[in-house]
Tab-separated table of C-alpha atoms in Angstrom:
chain	number	residue	atom	x	y	z
M	1	MET	CA	27.131	-13.384	-29.674
M	2	LYS	CA	23.493	-14.406	-29.887
M	3	HIS	CA	20.863	-11.987	-28.550
M	4	TRP	CA	17.786	-13.485	-26.894
M	5	SER	CA	14.441	-11.880	-26.199
M	6	ARG	CA	12.961	-12.036	-22.723
M	7	ASP	CA	10.431	-14.619	-23.864
M	8	GLU	CA	13.235	-16.831	-25.197
M	9	LEU	CA	15.098	-16.546	-21.886
M	10	LYS	CA	12.166	-17.440	-19.626
M	11	PRO	CA	12.390	-21.238	-20.105
M	12	VAL	CA	16.146	-21.356	-19.467
M	13	ALA	CA	16.827	-18.495	-17.040
M	14	ARG	CA	15.194	-16.448	-14.355
M	15	VAL	CA	14.685	-12.830	-15.400
M	16	VAL	CA	15.456	-10.610	-12.399
M	17	CYS	CA	14.343	-7.050	-11.664
M	18	SER	CA	17.335	-4.773	-11.341
M	19	GLN	CA	15.439	-2.037	-9.507
M	20	SER	CA	13.559	-2.005	-6.260
M	21	LEU	CA	9.822	-1.430	-6.406
M	22	SER	CA	7.911	1.221	-4.485
M	23	LYS	CA	4.994	0.217	-2.282
M	24	ARG	CA	2.563	1.292	-4.991
M	25	GLN	CA	4.444	-0.651	-7.676
M	26	ARG	CA	4.455	-3.775	-5.494
M	27	LEU	CA	0.723	-3.521	-4.879
M	28	LEU	CA	-0.001	-2.897	-8.561
M	29	ARG	CA	2.117	-5.904	-9.535
M	30	TRP	CA	0.173	-8.035	-7.040
M	31	ALA	CA	-3.058	-6.760	-8.623
M	32	TYR	CA	-1.670	-7.709	-12.038
M	33	ALA	CA	-0.873	-11.223	-10.769
M	34	LEU	CA	-4.433	-11.514	-9.444
M	35	GLU	CA	-5.772	-10.226	-12.773
M	36	ARG	CA	-4.114	-13.174	-14.524
M	37	HIS	CA	-6.200	-15.464	-12.269
M	38	ARG	CA	-9.604	-13.867	-12.972
M	39	GLY	CA	-12.434	-16.303	-12.458
M	40	ARG	CA	-10.408	-18.354	-9.987
M	41	LEU	CA	-11.679	-18.749	-6.425
M	42	LEU	CA	-8.987	-18.159	-3.821
M	43	ARG	CA	-9.025	-19.435	-0.260
M	44	THR	CA	-9.188	-17.014	2.665
M	45	PHE	CA	-7.742	-17.116	6.172
M	46	ARG	CA	-10.235	-17.933	8.919
M	47	GLY	CA	-9.995	-15.851	12.109
M	48	ILE	CA	-6.495	-14.572	11.374
M	49	GLU	CA	-7.104	-11.513	13.553
M	50	HIS	CA	-7.661	-13.729	16.615
M	51	GLU	CA	-4.375	-15.620	16.296
M	52	PRO	CA	-1.421	-14.665	18.512
M	53	ARG	CA	0.963	-12.359	16.662
M	54	THR	CA	3.673	-14.993	16.142
M	55	GLN	CA	1.179	-17.493	14.712
M	56	ARG	CA	-0.445	-14.826	12.553
M	57	LEU	CA	2.919	-13.850	11.047
M	58	ARG	CA	3.670	-17.497	10.162
M	59	ALA	CA	0.181	-18.281	8.824
M	60	ARG	CA	0.037	-19.601	5.265
M	61	MET	CA	-2.804	-20.702	3.032
M	62	ARG	CA	-2.436	-22.654	-0.196
M	63	ASP	CA	-4.376	-21.135	-3.140
M	64	SER	CA	-4.797	-17.791	-1.374
M	65	PRO	CA	-4.254	-14.230	-2.628
M	66	LEU	CA	-0.867	-14.388	-0.873
M	67	SER	CA	0.186	-17.542	-2.724
M	68	VAL	CA	-0.710	-15.839	-6.028
M	69	ALA	CA	1.664	-12.999	-5.090
M	70	ALA	CA	4.415	-15.421	-4.039
M	71	GLU	CA	4.183	-17.244	-7.397
M	72	ASP	CA	4.805	-14.033	-9.350
M	73	PRO	CA	8.430	-13.947	-10.603
M	74	VAL	CA	8.681	-10.138	-10.528
M	75	LEU	CA	7.537	-9.933	-6.904
M	76	SER	CA	9.836	-12.823	-5.976
M	77	SER	CA	12.831	-11.153	-7.601
M	78	ALA	CA	11.914	-7.876	-5.871
M	79	GLY	CA	12.189	-9.581	-2.477
M	80	LEU	CA	8.943	-11.414	-1.672
M	81	HIS	CA	10.236	-14.555	0.052
M	82	GLY	CA	7.068	-16.579	0.503
M	83	ASP	CA	3.346	-16.562	1.037
M	84	SER	CA	3.095	-16.119	4.806
M	85	PHE	CA	0.960	-13.398	6.345
M	86	GLY	CA	4.039	-11.814	7.965
M	87	GLU	CA	6.035	-11.825	4.746
M	88	ALA	CA	3.167	-10.076	2.945
M	89	VAL	CA	2.957	-7.450	5.721
M	90	ARG	CA	6.704	-6.823	5.401
M	91	PHE	CA	7.000	-6.862	1.628
M	92	PHE	CA	3.882	-4.873	0.736
M	93	ARG	CA	4.379	-2.537	3.738
M	94	LEU	CA	0.826	-3.059	4.963
M	95	SER	CA	-0.528	-3.039	8.485
M	96	HIS	CA	-1.929	-6.278	9.871
M	97	TRP	CA	-5.417	-4.776	9.583
M	98	GLN	CA	-4.930	-3.733	5.960
M	99	LEU	CA	-3.829	-7.225	4.993
M	100	HIS	CA	-6.581	-8.760	7.137
M	101	ALA	CA	-9.138	-6.785	5.099
M	102	LEU	CA	-7.744	-8.383	1.925
M	103	VAL	CA	-7.432	-12.030	2.945
M	104	CYS	CA	-9.696	-12.872	5.900
M	105	ALA	CA	-12.815	-15.056	5.715
M	106	CYS	CA	-14.747	-12.610	7.897
M	107	HIS	CA	-14.889	-10.270	4.873
M	108	PHE	CA	-15.518	-12.777	2.072
M	109	GLY	CA	-16.386	-16.219	3.410
M	110	GLU	CA	-14.303	-19.338	2.759
M	111	SER	CA	-13.272	-18.226	-0.734
M	112	VAL	CA	-13.164	-15.088	-2.833
M	113	ALA	CA	-12.857	-14.348	-6.544
M	114	ALA	CA	-9.384	-13.223	-7.578
M	115	GLU	CA	-10.854	-10.150	-9.293
M	116	THR	CA	-12.443	-8.998	-6.017
M	117	ILE	CA	-9.052	-8.940	-4.312
M	118	GLU	CA	-7.487	-7.421	-7.431
M	119	PHE	CA	-9.920	-4.488	-7.211
M	120	ARG	CA	-9.193	-3.964	-3.509
M	121	VAL	CA	-5.423	-4.169	-3.968
M	122	ARG	CA	-5.569	-1.594	-6.795
M	123	ARG	CA	-7.706	0.683	-4.630
M	124	LEU	CA	-5.180	0.341	-1.802
M	125	ALA	CA	-2.305	1.163	-4.192
M	126	ASN	CA	-4.091	4.275	-5.421
M	127	ARG	CA	-5.040	5.329	-1.892
M	128	ALA	CA	-1.383	5.189	-0.832
M	129	THR	CA	-0.541	7.610	-3.640
M	130	SER	CA	-3.498	9.859	-2.785
M	131	LEU	CA	-2.447	10.110	0.865
M	132	VAL	CA	1.085	11.124	-0.087
M	133	ALA	CA	-0.274	13.754	-2.480
M	134	ALA	CA	-2.712	15.073	0.147
M	135	PHE	CA	0.072	15.323	2.728
M	136	ALA	CA	2.324	17.173	0.262
M	137	PHE	CA	-0.531	19.576	-0.560
M	138	LEU	CA	-1.132	20.201	3.160
M	139	LEU	CA	2.554	20.963	3.753
M	140	ALA	CA	2.606	23.337	0.778
M	141	ALA	CA	-0.508	25.135	2.071
M	142	ILE	CA	1.024	25.564	5.535
M	143	ALA	CA	4.281	26.858	4.064
M	144	GLY	CA	2.342	29.282	1.844
M	145	ALA	CA	0.312	30.592	4.781
M	146	MET	CA	3.482	31.121	6.799
M	147	LEU	CA	5.112	33.020	3.938
M	148	LEU	CA	2.039	35.203	3.446
M	149	SER	CA	1.750	36.054	7.123
M	150	ALA	CA	5.440	36.949	7.285
M	151	ALA	CA	5.171	39.119	4.164
M	152	MET	CA	2.090	41.068	5.285
M	153	PRO	CA	2.911	44.349	7.005
M	154	SER	CA	1.208	44.873	10.317
M	155	HIS	CA	-1.174	47.810	10.562
M	156	PRO	CA	-1.431	49.910	13.765
M	157	ALA	CA	-5.255	49.859	13.656
M	158	TRP	CA	-5.245	46.051	13.537
M	159	ASP	CA	-2.814	45.869	16.442
M	160	LEU	CA	-4.981	48.272	18.499
M	161	ALA	CA	-8.170	46.347	17.696
M	162	TYR	CA	-6.456	43.082	18.660
M	163	ARG	CA	-5.248	44.467	21.992
M	164	GLN	CA	-8.672	45.923	22.855
M	165	SER	CA	-10.743	42.838	22.031
M	166	PRO	CA	-11.793	40.605	24.945
M	167	HIS	CA	-10.031	37.648	23.316
M	168	GLY	CA	-7.030	39.643	22.189
M	169	GLY	CA	-3.598	40.149	23.596
M	170	PRO	CA	-2.550	41.043	27.125
M	171	ASP	CA	-4.226	43.997	28.852
């Protein structure tokens, strides 16, 4: 049996990802695809936010940041099925407004450098991770406060002061 490297297989076979990618991994892979196109000007969508929802979801633009993503074999094998606005929203798990901020002419003009979008996509990927971490920290802080309050013994003087204060308990 002959063993082939990945590079040897590329011309004769499609190398497929066997694992699903997280949102962050998908965004970082898109950024990597854009990085390979540094110096290239990409076309932007004009007035995409004003289109009816059904038209917006079907909108496509040749030589756009979305077409760069659709051409990437890793993203394609992970489930990206085209370069439409709606497919990008679904696959990258972005809101319409998040994607609009990455591909619309109102932010960049008729075209934008691939590295500009790469930077923004990376920032979005890192922000998604930061929000999850912040939420986990908040939940841990709430749980810790609840445990501390349950573990603290009440003191009769504190109870009396609470009941006698104008904002305290019932009279």
